[in-house]
PDB file of C-alpha atoms in Angstrom:
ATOM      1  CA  UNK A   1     -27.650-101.655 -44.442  1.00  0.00           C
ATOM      2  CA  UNK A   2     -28.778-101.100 -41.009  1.00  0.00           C
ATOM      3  CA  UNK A   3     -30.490 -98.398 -39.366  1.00  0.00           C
ATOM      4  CA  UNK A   4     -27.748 -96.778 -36.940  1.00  0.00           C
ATOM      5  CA  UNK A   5     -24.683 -98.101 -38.768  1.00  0.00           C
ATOM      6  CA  UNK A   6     -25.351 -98.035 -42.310  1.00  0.00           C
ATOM      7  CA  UNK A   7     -22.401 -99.857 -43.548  1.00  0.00           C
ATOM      8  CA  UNK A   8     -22.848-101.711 -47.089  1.00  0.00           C
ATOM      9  CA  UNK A   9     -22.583-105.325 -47.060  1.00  0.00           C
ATOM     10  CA  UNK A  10     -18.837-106.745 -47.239  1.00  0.00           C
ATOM     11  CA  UNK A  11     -17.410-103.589 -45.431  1.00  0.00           C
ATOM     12  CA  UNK A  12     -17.399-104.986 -41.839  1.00  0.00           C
ATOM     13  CA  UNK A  13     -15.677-108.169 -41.260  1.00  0.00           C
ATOM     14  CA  UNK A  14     -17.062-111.063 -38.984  1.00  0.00           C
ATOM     15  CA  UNK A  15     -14.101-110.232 -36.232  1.00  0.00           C
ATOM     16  CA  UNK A  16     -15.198-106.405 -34.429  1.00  0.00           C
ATOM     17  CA  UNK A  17     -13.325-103.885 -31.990  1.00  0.00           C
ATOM     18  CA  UNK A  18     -15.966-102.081 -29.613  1.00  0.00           C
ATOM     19  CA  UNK A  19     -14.686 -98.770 -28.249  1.00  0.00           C
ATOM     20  CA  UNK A  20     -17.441 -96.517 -26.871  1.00  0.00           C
ATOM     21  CA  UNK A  21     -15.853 -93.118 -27.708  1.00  0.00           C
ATOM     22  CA  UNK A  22     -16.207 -93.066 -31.831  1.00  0.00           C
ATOM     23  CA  UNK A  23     -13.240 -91.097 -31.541  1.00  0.00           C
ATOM     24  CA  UNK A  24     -11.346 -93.693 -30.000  1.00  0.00           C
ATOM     25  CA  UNK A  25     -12.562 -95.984 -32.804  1.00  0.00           C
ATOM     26  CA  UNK A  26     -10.744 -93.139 -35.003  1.00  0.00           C
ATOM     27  CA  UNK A  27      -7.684 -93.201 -33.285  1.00  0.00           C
ATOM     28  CA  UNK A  28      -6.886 -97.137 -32.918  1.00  0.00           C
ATOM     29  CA  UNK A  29      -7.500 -97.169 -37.149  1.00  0.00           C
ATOM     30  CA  UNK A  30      -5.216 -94.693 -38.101  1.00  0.00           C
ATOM     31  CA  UNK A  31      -2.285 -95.615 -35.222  1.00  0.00           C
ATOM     32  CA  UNK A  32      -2.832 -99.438 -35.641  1.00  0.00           C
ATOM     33  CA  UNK A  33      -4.551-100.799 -38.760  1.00  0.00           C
ATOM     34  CA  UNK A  34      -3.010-101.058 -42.279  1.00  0.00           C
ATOM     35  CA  UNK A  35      -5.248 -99.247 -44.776  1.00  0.00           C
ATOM     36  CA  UNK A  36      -8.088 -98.308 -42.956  1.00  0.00           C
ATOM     37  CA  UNK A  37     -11.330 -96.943 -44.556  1.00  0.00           C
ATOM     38  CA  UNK A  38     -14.090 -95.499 -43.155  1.00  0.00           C
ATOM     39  CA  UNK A  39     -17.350 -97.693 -43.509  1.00  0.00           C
ATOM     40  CA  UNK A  40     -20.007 -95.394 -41.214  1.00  0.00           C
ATOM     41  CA  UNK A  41     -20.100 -92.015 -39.523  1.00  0.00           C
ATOM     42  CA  UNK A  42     -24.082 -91.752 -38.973  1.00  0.00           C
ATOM     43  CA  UNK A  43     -24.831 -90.221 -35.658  1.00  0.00           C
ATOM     44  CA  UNK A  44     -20.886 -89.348 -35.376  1.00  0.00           C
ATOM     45  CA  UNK A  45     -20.891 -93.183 -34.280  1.00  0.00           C
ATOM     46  CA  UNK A  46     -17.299 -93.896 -36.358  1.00  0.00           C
ATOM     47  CA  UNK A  47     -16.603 -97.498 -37.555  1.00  0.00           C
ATOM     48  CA  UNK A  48     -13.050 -98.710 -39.762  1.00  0.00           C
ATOM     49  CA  UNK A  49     -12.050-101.815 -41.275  1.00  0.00           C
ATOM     50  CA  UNK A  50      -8.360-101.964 -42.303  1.00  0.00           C
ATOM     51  CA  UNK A  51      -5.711-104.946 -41.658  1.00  0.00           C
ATOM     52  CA  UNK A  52      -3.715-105.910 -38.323  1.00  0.00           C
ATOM     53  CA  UNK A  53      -0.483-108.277 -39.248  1.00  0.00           C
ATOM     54  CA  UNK A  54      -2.087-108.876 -42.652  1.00  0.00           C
ATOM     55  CA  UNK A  55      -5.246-109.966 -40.803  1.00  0.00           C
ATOM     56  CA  UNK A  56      -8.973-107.754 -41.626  1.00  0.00           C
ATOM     57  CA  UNK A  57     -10.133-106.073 -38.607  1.00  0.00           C
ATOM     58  CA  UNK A  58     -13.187-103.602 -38.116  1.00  0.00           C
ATOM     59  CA  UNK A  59     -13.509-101.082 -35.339  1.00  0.00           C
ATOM     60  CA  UNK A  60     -16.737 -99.805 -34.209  1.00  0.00           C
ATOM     61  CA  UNK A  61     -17.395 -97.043 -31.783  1.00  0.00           C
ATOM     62  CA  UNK A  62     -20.111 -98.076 -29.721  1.00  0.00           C
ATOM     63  CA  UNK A  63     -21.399 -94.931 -27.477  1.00  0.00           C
ATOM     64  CA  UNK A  64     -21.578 -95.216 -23.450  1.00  0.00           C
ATOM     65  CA  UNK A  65     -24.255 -96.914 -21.981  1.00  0.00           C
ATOM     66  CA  UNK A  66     -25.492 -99.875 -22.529  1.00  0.00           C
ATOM     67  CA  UNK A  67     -28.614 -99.305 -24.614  1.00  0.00           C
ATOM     68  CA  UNK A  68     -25.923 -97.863 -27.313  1.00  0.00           C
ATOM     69  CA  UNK A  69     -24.106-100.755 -26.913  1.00  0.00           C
ATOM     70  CA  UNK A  70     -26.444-103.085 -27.508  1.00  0.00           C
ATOM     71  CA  UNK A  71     -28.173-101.397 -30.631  1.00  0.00           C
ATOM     72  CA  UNK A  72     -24.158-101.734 -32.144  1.00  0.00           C
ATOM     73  CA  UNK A  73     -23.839-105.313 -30.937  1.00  0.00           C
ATOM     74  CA  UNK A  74     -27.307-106.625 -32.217  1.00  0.00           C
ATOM     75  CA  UNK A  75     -26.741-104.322 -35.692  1.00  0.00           C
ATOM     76  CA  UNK A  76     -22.956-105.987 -36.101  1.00  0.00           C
ATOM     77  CA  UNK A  77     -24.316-109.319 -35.303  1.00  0.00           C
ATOM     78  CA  UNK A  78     -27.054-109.814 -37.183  1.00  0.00           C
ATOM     79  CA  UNK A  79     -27.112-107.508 -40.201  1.00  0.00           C
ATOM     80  CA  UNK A  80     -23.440-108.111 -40.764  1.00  0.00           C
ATOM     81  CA  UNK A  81     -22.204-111.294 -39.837  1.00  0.00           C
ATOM     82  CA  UNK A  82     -20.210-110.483 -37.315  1.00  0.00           C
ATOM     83  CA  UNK A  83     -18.905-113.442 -35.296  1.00  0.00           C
ATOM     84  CA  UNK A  84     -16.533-111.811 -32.325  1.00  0.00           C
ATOM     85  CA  UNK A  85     -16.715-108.482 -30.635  1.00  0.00           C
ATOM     86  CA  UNK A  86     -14.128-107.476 -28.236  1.00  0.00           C
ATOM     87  CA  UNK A  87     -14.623-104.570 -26.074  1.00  0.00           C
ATOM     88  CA  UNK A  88     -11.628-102.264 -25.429  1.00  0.00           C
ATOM     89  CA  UNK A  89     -12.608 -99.082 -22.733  1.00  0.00           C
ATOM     90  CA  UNK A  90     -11.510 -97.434 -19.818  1.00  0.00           C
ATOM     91  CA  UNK A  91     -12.848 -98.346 -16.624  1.00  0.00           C
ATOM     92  CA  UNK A  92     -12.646 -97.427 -12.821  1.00  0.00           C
ATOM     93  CA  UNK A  93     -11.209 -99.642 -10.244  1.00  0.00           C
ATOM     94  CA  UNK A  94     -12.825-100.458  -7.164  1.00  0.00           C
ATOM     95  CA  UNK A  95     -10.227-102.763  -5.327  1.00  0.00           C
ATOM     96  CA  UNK A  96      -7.315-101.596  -3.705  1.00  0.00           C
ATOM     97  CA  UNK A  97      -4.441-104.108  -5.825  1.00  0.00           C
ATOM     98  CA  UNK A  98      -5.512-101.944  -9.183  1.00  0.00           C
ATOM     99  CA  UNK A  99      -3.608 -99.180 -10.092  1.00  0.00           C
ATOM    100  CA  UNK A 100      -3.863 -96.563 -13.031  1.00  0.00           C
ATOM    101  CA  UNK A 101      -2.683 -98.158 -16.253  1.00  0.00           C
ATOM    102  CA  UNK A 102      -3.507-101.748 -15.128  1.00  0.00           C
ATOM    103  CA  UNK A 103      -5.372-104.032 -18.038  1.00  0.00           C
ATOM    104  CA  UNK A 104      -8.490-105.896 -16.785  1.00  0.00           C
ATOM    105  CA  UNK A 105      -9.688-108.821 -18.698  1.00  0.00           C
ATOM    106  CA  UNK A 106     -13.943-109.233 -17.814  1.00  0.00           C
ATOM    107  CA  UNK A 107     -14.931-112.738 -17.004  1.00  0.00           C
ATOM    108  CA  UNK A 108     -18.243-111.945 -16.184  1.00  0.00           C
ATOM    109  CA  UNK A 109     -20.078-108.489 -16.034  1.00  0.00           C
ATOM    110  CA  UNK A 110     -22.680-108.140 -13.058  1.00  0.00           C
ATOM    111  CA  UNK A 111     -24.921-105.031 -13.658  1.00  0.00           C
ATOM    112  CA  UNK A 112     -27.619-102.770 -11.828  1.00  0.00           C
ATOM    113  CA  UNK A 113     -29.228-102.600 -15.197  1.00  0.00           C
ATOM    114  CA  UNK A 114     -32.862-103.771 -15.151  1.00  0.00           C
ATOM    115  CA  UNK A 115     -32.323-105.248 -18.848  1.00  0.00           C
ATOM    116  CA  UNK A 116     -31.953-108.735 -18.435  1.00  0.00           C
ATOM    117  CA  UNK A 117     -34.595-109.084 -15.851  1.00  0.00           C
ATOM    118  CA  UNK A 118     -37.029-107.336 -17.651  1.00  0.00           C
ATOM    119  CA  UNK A 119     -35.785-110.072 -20.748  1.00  0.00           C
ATOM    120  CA  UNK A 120     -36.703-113.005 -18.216  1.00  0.00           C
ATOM    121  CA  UNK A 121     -39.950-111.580 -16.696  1.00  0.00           C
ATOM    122  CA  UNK A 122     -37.879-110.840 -13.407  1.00  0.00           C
ATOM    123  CA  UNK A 123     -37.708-114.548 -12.838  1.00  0.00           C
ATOM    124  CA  UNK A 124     -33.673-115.107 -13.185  1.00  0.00           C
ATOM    125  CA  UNK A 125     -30.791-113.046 -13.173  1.00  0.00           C
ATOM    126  CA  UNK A 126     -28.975-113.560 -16.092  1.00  0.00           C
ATOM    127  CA  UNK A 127     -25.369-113.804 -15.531  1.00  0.00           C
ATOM    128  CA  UNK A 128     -23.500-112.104 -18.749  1.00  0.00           C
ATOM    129  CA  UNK A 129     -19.661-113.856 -18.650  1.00  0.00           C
ATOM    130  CA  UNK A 130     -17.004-113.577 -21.263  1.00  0.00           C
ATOM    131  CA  UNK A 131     -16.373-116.506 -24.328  1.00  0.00           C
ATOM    132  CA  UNK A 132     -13.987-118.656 -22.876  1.00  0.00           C
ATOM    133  CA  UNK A 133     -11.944-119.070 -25.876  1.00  0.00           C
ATOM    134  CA  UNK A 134     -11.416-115.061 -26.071  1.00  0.00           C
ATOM    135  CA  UNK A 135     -10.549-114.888 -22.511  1.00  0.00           C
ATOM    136  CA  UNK A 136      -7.338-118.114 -23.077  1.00  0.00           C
ATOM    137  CA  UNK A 137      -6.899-116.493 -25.883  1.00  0.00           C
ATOM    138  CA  UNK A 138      -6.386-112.339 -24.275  1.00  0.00           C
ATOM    139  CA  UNK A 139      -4.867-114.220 -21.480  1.00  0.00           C
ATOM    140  CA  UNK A 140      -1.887-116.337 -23.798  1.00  0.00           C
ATOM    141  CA  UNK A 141      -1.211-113.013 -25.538  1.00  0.00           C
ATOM    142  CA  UNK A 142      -0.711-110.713 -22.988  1.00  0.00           C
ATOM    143  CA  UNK A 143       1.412-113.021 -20.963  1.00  0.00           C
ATOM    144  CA  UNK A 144       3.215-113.067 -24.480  1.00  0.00           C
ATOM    145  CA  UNK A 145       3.731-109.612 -24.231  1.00  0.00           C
ATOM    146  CA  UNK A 146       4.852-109.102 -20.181  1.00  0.00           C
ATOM    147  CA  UNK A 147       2.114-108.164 -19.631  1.00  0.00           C
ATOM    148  CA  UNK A 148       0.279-108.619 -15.956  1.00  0.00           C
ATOM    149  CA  UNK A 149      -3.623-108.383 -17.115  1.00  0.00           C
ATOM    150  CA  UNK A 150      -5.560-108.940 -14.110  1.00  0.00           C
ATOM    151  CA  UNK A 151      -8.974-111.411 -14.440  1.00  0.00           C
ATOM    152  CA  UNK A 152     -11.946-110.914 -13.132  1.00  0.00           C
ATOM    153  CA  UNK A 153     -15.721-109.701 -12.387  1.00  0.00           C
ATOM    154  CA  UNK A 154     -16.505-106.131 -13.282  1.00  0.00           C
ATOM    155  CA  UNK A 155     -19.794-104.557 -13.230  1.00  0.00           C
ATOM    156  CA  UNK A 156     -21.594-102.870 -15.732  1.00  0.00           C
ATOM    157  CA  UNK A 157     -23.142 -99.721 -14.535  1.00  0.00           C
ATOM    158  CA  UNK A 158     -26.390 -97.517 -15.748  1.00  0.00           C
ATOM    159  CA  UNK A 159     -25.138 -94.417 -14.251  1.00  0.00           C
ATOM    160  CA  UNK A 160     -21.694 -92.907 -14.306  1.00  0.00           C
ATOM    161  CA  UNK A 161     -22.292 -90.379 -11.852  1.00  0.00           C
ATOM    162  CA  UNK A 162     -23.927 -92.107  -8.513  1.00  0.00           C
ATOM    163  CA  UNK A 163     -25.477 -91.630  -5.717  1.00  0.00           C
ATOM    164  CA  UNK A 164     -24.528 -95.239  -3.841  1.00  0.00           C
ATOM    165  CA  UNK A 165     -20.752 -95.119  -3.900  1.00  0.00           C
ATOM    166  CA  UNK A 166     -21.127 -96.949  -0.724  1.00  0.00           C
ATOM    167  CA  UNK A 167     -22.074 -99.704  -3.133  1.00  0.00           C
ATOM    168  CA  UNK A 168     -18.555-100.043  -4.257  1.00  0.00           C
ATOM    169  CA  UNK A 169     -17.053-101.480  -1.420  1.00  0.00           C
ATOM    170  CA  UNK A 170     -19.633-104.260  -1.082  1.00  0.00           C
ATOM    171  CA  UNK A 171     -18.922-105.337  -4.644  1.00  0.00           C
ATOM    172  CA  UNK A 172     -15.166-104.793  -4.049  1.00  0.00           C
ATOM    173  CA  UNK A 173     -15.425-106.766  -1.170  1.00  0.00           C
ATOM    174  CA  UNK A 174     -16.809-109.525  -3.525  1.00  0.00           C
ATOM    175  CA  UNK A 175     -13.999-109.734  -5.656  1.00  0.00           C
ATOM    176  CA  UNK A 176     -15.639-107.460  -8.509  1.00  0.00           C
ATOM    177  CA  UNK A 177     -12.511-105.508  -9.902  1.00  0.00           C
ATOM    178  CA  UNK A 178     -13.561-102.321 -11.459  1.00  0.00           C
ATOM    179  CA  UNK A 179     -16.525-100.229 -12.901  1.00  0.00           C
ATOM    180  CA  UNK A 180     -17.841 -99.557 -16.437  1.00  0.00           C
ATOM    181  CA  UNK A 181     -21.214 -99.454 -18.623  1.00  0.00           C
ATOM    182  CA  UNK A 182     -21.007-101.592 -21.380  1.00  0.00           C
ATOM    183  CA  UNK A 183     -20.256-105.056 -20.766  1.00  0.00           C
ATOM    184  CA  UNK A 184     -23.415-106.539 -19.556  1.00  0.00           C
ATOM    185  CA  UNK A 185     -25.286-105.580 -22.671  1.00  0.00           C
ATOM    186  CA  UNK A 186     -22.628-106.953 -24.933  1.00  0.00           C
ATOM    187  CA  UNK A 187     -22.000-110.473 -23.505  1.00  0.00           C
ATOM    188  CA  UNK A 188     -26.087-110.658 -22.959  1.00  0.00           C
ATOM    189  CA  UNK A 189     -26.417-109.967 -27.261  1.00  0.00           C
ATOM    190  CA  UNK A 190     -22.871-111.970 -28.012  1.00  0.00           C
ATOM    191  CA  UNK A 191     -24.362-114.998 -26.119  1.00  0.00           C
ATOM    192  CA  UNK A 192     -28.477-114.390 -27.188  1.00  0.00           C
ATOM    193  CA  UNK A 193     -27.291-114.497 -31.165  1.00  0.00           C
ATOM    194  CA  UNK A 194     -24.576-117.075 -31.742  1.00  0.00           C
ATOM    195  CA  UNK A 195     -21.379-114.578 -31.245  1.00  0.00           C
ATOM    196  CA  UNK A 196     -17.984-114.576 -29.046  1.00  0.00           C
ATOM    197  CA  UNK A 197     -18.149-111.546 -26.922  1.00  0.00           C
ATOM    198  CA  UNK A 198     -14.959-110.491 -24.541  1.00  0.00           C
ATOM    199  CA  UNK A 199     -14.408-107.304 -22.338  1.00  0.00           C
ATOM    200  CA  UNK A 200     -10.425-105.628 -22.195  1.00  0.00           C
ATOM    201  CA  UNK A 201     -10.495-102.599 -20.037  1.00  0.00           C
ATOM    202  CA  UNK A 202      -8.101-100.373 -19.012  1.00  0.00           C
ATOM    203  CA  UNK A 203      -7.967 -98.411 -15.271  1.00  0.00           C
ATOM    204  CA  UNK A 204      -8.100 -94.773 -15.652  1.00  0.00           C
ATOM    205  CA  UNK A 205      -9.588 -94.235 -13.113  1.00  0.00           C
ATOM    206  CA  UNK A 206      -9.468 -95.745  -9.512  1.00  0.00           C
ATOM    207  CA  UNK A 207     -12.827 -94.361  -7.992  1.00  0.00           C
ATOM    208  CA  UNK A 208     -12.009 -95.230  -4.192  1.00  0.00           C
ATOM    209  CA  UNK A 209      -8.864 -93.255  -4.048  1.00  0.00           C
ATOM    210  CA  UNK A 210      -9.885 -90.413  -6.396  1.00  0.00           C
ATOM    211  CA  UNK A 211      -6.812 -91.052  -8.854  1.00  0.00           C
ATOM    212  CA  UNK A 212      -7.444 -90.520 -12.421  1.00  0.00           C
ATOM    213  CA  UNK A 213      -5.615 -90.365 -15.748  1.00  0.00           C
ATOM    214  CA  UNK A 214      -4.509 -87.137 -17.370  1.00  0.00           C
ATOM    215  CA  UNK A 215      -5.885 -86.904 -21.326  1.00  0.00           C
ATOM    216  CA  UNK A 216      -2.719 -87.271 -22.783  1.00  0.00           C
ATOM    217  CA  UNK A 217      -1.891 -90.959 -20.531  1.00  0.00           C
ATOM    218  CA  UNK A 218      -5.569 -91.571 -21.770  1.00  0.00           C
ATOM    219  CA  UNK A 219      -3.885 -91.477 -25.138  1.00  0.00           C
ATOM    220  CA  UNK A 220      -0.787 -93.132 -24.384  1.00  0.00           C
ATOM    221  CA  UNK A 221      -1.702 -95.543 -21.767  1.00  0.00           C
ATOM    222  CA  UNK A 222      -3.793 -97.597 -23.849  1.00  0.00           C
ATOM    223  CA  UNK A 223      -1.471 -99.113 -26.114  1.00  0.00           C
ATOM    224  CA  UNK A 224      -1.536-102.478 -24.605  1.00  0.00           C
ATOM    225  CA  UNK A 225      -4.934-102.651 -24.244  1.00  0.00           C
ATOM    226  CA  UNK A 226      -5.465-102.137 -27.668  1.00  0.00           C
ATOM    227  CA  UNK A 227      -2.828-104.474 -28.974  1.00  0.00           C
ATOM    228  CA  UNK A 228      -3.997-107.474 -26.809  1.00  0.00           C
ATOM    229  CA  UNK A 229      -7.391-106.877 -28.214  1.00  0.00           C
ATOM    230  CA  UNK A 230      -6.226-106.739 -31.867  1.00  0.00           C
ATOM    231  CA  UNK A 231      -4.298-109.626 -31.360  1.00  0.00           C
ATOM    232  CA  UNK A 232      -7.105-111.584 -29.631  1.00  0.00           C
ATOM    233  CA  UNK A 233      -9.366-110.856 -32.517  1.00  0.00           C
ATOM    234  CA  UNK A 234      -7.253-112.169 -34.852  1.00  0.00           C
ATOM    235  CA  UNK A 235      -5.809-115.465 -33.179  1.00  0.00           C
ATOM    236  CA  UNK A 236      -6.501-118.846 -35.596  1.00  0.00           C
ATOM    237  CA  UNK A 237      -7.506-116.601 -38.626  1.00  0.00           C
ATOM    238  CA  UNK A 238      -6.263-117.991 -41.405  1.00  0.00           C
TER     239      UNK A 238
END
């Protein structure tokens, strides 16, 4: 049992879901998964393992930020087994071709964090990039499915409100597709213990033109987001 998720052993299976809003976590169980039960709610932090096409899946809110994410990553990981964590969010887009709605698969995950350089004693920056059998994988199904998922480089922000939107444009300019403030963390634990780690975002927000999504296309708009990602998960399980 660990200290922030508090699951018994046997309740989370080795393939994981990582939404940041618990609630989130909440509403993907009960609208997609077959039986789903409860395994934590400690800190409000929600957490479900039920079945997708006969297939066990867990879902594990995850908090924003990535010193949340990476307590739930290292926790799944190592005190439960758990061999693949997909991340499913919302993100903001920074380049001009994204649009509200679009699905962005993360390749890699820059970041302003000072994490990884403080884990390398500011000699290297680590660069945090997606399993490549996750990313074929997300990639096979949502073609499957019509669907036009757009790969790429996000980064992984520490602040959500900030004061160098200037900043933007350079990393636009660079071919870095939208914004977030999770990934980083969770490929850089994924890769440090043994695990598959993969990023599937969803634009609902598109910072340079000041478009956002209403609540209820929140809601609604993430169904294929959510599907890739439980398909994904489950791909070769037997």
């Amino acid at each position: 049992m660990s200290v922030h998720i508090g699951a018994q052993p046997g309740d989370i299976v080795e393939r994981v879901l990582l939404p940041g809003d618990p609630m989130r976590a909440k509403w993907i169980a009960e609208t997609y998964l077959k039986d789903p039960v409860c395994y934590t709610q400690v800190r409000g932090m929600l957490g479900y393992t039920g079945t997708w096409r006969g297939v066990p899946v867990s879902v594990q809110g995850t908090g924003m930020g990535m010193p949340s994410a990476s307590i739930y990553t290292h926790e799944l990981i190592n005190e439960y087994g758990v061999r693949s964590v997909i991340r499913i969010g919302s993100c903001g887009a920074i380049i001009d071709s994204l649009k509200l709605g679009d699905v962005v698969a993360a390749i890699g995950s820059a970041t302003d964090s000072n994490m990884n350089r403080v884990r390398f004693d500011g000699l290297i920056d680590y660069a945090p990039v997606a399993d490549f059998g996750l990313l074929r994988t997300a990639a096979e199904v949502a073609e499957g499915r019509g669907v036009p998922m757009r790969v790429g480089p996000i980064l992984a922000a520490d602040a959500f409100y900030s004061d160098r939107p200037d900043l933007y444009g350079r990393l636009a300019d660079y071919g870095v597709l939208a914004v977030e403030m999770e990934s980083a963390a969770i490929y850089t634990t994924a890769a440090r213990y043994g695990a598959r780690a993969l990023t599937i975002l969803t634009v609902s927000d598109h910072i340079t033109r000041e478009e956002r999504m209403t609540p209820a296309e929140r809601e609604q708009g993430f169904d294929n987001m959510v599907q890739i990602g439980l398909d994904t998960a489950i791909a070769g399980a037997a």
